[in-house]
N, C-alpha and C. Protein backbone atom coordinates (compact mmCIF):
# COMPACT_ATOMS: atom_id res chain seq x y z
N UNK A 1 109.74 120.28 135.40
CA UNK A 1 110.17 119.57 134.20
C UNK A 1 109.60 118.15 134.17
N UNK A 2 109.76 117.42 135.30
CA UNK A 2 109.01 116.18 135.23
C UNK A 2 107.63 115.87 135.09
N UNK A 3 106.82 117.26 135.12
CA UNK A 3 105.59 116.98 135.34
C UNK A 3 105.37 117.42 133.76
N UNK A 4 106.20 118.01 132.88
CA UNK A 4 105.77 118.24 131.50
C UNK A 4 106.44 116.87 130.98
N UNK A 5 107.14 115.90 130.79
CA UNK A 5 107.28 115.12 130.40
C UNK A 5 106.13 113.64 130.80
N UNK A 6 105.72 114.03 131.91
CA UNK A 6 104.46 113.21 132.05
C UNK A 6 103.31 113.47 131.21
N UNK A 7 103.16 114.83 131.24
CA UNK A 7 101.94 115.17 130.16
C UNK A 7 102.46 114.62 129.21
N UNK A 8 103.49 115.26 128.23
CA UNK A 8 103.59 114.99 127.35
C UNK A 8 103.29 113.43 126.58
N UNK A 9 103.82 112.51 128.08
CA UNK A 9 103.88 111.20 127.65
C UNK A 9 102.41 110.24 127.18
N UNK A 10 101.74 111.25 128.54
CA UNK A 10 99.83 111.16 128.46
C UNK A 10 99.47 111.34 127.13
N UNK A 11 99.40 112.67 126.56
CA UNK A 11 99.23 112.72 125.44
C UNK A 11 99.66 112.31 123.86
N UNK A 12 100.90 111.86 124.09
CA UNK A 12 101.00 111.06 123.00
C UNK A 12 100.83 109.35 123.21
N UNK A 13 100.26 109.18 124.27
CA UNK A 13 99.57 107.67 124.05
C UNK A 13 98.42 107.85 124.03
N UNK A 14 97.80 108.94 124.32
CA UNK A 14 96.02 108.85 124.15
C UNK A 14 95.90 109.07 122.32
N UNK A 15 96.77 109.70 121.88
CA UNK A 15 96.97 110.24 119.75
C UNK A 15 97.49 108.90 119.72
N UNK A 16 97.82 107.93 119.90
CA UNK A 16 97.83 106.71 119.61
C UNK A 16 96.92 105.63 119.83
N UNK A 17 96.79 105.35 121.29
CA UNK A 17 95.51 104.57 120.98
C UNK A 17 94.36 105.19 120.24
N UNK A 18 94.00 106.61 120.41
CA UNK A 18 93.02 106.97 119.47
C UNK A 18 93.03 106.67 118.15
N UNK A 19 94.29 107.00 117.49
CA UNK A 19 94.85 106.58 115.79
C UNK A 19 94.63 105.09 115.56
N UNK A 20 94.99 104.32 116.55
CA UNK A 20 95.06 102.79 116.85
C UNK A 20 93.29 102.51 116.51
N UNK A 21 92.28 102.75 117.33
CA UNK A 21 90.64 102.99 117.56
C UNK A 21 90.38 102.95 115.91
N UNK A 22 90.59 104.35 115.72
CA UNK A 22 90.05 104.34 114.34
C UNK A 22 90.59 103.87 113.07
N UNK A 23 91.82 103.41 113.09
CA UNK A 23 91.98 102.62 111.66
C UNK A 23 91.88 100.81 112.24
N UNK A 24 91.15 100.32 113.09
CA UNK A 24 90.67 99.27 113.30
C UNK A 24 89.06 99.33 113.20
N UNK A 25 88.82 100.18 112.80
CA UNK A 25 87.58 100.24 112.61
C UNK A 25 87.07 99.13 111.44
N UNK A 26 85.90 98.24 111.77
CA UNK A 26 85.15 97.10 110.93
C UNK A 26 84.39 97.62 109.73
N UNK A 27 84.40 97.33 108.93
CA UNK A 27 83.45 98.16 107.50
C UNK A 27 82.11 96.91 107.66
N UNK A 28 80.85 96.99 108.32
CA UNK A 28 79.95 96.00 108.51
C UNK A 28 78.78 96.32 107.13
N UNK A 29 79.19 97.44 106.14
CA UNK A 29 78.27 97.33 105.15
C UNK A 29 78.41 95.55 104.61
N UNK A 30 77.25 95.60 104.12
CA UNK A 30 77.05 94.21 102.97
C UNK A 30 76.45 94.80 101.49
N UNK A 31 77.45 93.64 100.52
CA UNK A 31 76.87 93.78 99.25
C UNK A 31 75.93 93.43 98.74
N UNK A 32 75.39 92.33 99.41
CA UNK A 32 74.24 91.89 99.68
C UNK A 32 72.91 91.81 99.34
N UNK A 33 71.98 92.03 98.89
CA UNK A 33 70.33 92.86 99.14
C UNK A 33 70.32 92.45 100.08
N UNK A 34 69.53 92.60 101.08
CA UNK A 34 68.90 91.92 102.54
C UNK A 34 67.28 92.33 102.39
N UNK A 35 66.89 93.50 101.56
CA UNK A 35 65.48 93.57 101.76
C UNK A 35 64.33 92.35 101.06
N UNK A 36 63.59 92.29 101.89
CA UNK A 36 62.50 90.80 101.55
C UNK A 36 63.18 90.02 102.34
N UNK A 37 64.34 89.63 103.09
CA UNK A 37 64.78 88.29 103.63
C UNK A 37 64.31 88.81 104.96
N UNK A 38 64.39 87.89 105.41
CA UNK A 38 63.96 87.22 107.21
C UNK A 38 65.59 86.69 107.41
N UNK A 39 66.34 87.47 108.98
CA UNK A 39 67.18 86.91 109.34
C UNK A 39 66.56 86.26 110.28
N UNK A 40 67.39 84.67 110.47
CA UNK A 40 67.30 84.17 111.57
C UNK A 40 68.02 83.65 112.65
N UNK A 41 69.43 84.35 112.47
CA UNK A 41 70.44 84.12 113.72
C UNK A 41 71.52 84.49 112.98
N UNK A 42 72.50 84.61 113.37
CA UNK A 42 73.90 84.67 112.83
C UNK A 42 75.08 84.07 113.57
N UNK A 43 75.59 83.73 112.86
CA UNK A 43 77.25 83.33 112.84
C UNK A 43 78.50 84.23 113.92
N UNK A 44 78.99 83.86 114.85
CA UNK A 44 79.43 84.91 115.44
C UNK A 44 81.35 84.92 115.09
N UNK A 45 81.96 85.74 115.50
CA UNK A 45 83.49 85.72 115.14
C UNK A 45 84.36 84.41 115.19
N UNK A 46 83.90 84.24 117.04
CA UNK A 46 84.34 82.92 117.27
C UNK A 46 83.96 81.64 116.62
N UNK A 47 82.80 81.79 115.83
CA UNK A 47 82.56 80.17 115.34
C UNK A 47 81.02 79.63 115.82
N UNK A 48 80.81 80.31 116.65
CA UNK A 48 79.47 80.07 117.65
C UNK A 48 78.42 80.61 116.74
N UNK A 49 77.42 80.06 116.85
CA UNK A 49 76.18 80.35 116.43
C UNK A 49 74.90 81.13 117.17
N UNK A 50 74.45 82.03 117.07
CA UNK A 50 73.50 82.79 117.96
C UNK A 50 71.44 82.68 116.73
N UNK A 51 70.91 82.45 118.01
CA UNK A 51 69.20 82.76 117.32
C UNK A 51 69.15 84.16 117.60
N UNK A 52 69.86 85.10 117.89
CA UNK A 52 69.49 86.39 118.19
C UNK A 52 69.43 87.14 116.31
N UNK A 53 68.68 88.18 116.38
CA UNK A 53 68.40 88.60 114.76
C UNK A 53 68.63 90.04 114.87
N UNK A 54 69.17 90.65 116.07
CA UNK A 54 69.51 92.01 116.17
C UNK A 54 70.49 92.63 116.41
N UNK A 55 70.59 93.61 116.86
CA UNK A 55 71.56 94.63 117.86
C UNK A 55 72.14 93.82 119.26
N UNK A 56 73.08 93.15 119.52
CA UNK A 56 73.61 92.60 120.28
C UNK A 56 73.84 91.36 120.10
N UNK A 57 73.51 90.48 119.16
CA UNK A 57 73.98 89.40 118.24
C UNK A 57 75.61 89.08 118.82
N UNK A 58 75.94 88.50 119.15
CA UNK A 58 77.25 87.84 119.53
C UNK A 58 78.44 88.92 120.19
N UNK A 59 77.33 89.58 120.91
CA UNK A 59 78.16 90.51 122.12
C UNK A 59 79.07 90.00 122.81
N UNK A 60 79.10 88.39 123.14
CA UNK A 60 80.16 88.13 123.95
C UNK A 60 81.00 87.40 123.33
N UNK A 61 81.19 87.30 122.02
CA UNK A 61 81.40 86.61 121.26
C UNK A 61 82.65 86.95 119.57
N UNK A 62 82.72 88.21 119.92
CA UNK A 62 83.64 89.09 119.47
C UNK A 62 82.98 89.40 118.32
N UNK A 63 81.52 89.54 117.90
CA UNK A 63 80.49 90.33 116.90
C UNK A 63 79.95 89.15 116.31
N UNK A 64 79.13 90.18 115.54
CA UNK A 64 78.88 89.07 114.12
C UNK A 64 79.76 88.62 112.84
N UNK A 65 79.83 87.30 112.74
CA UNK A 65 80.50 87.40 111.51
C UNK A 65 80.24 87.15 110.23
N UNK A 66 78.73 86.66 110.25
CA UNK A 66 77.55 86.92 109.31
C UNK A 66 76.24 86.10 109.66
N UNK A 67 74.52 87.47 109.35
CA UNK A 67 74.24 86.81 109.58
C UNK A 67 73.26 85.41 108.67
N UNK A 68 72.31 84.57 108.68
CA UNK A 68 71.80 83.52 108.73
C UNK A 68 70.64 84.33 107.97
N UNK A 69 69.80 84.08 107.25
CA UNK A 69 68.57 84.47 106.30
C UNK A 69 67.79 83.43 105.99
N UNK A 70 66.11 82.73 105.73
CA UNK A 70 65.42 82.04 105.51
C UNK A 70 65.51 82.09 104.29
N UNK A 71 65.39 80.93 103.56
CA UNK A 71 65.61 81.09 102.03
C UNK A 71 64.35 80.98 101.76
């Protein structure tokens, strides 16, 4: 009996943090155009500024929070 109430307990915190996972999910589309611009760094969550223009852009930094374009 104790060992089904352990499962049980397993599994309804993994259907939670999982449920938890996906409705925190970020919507990172933009309304934007971006085609023809040149990024040149972005803005990160915290406030910090990054020259990075790609895929890992303010990794330690809790993401991007927009980025920077040459006018």
């Amino acid at each position: 009996m104790k060992h089904i109430r352990l499962w049980t307990f397993m599994v309804a915190a993994a259907l939670m943090l999982s449920l938890n996972t996906i409705g925190c999910s970020k919507d990172n589309s933009s309304t934007a155009p971006t085609e023809g611009r040149q990024r040149i760094g972005a803005v990160c969550n915290d406030g910090t500024q990054s020259s990075a223009t790609g895929s890992g852009a303010c990794s330690s930094h809790g993401g991007v929070n927009h980025w920077l374009y040459k006018d």
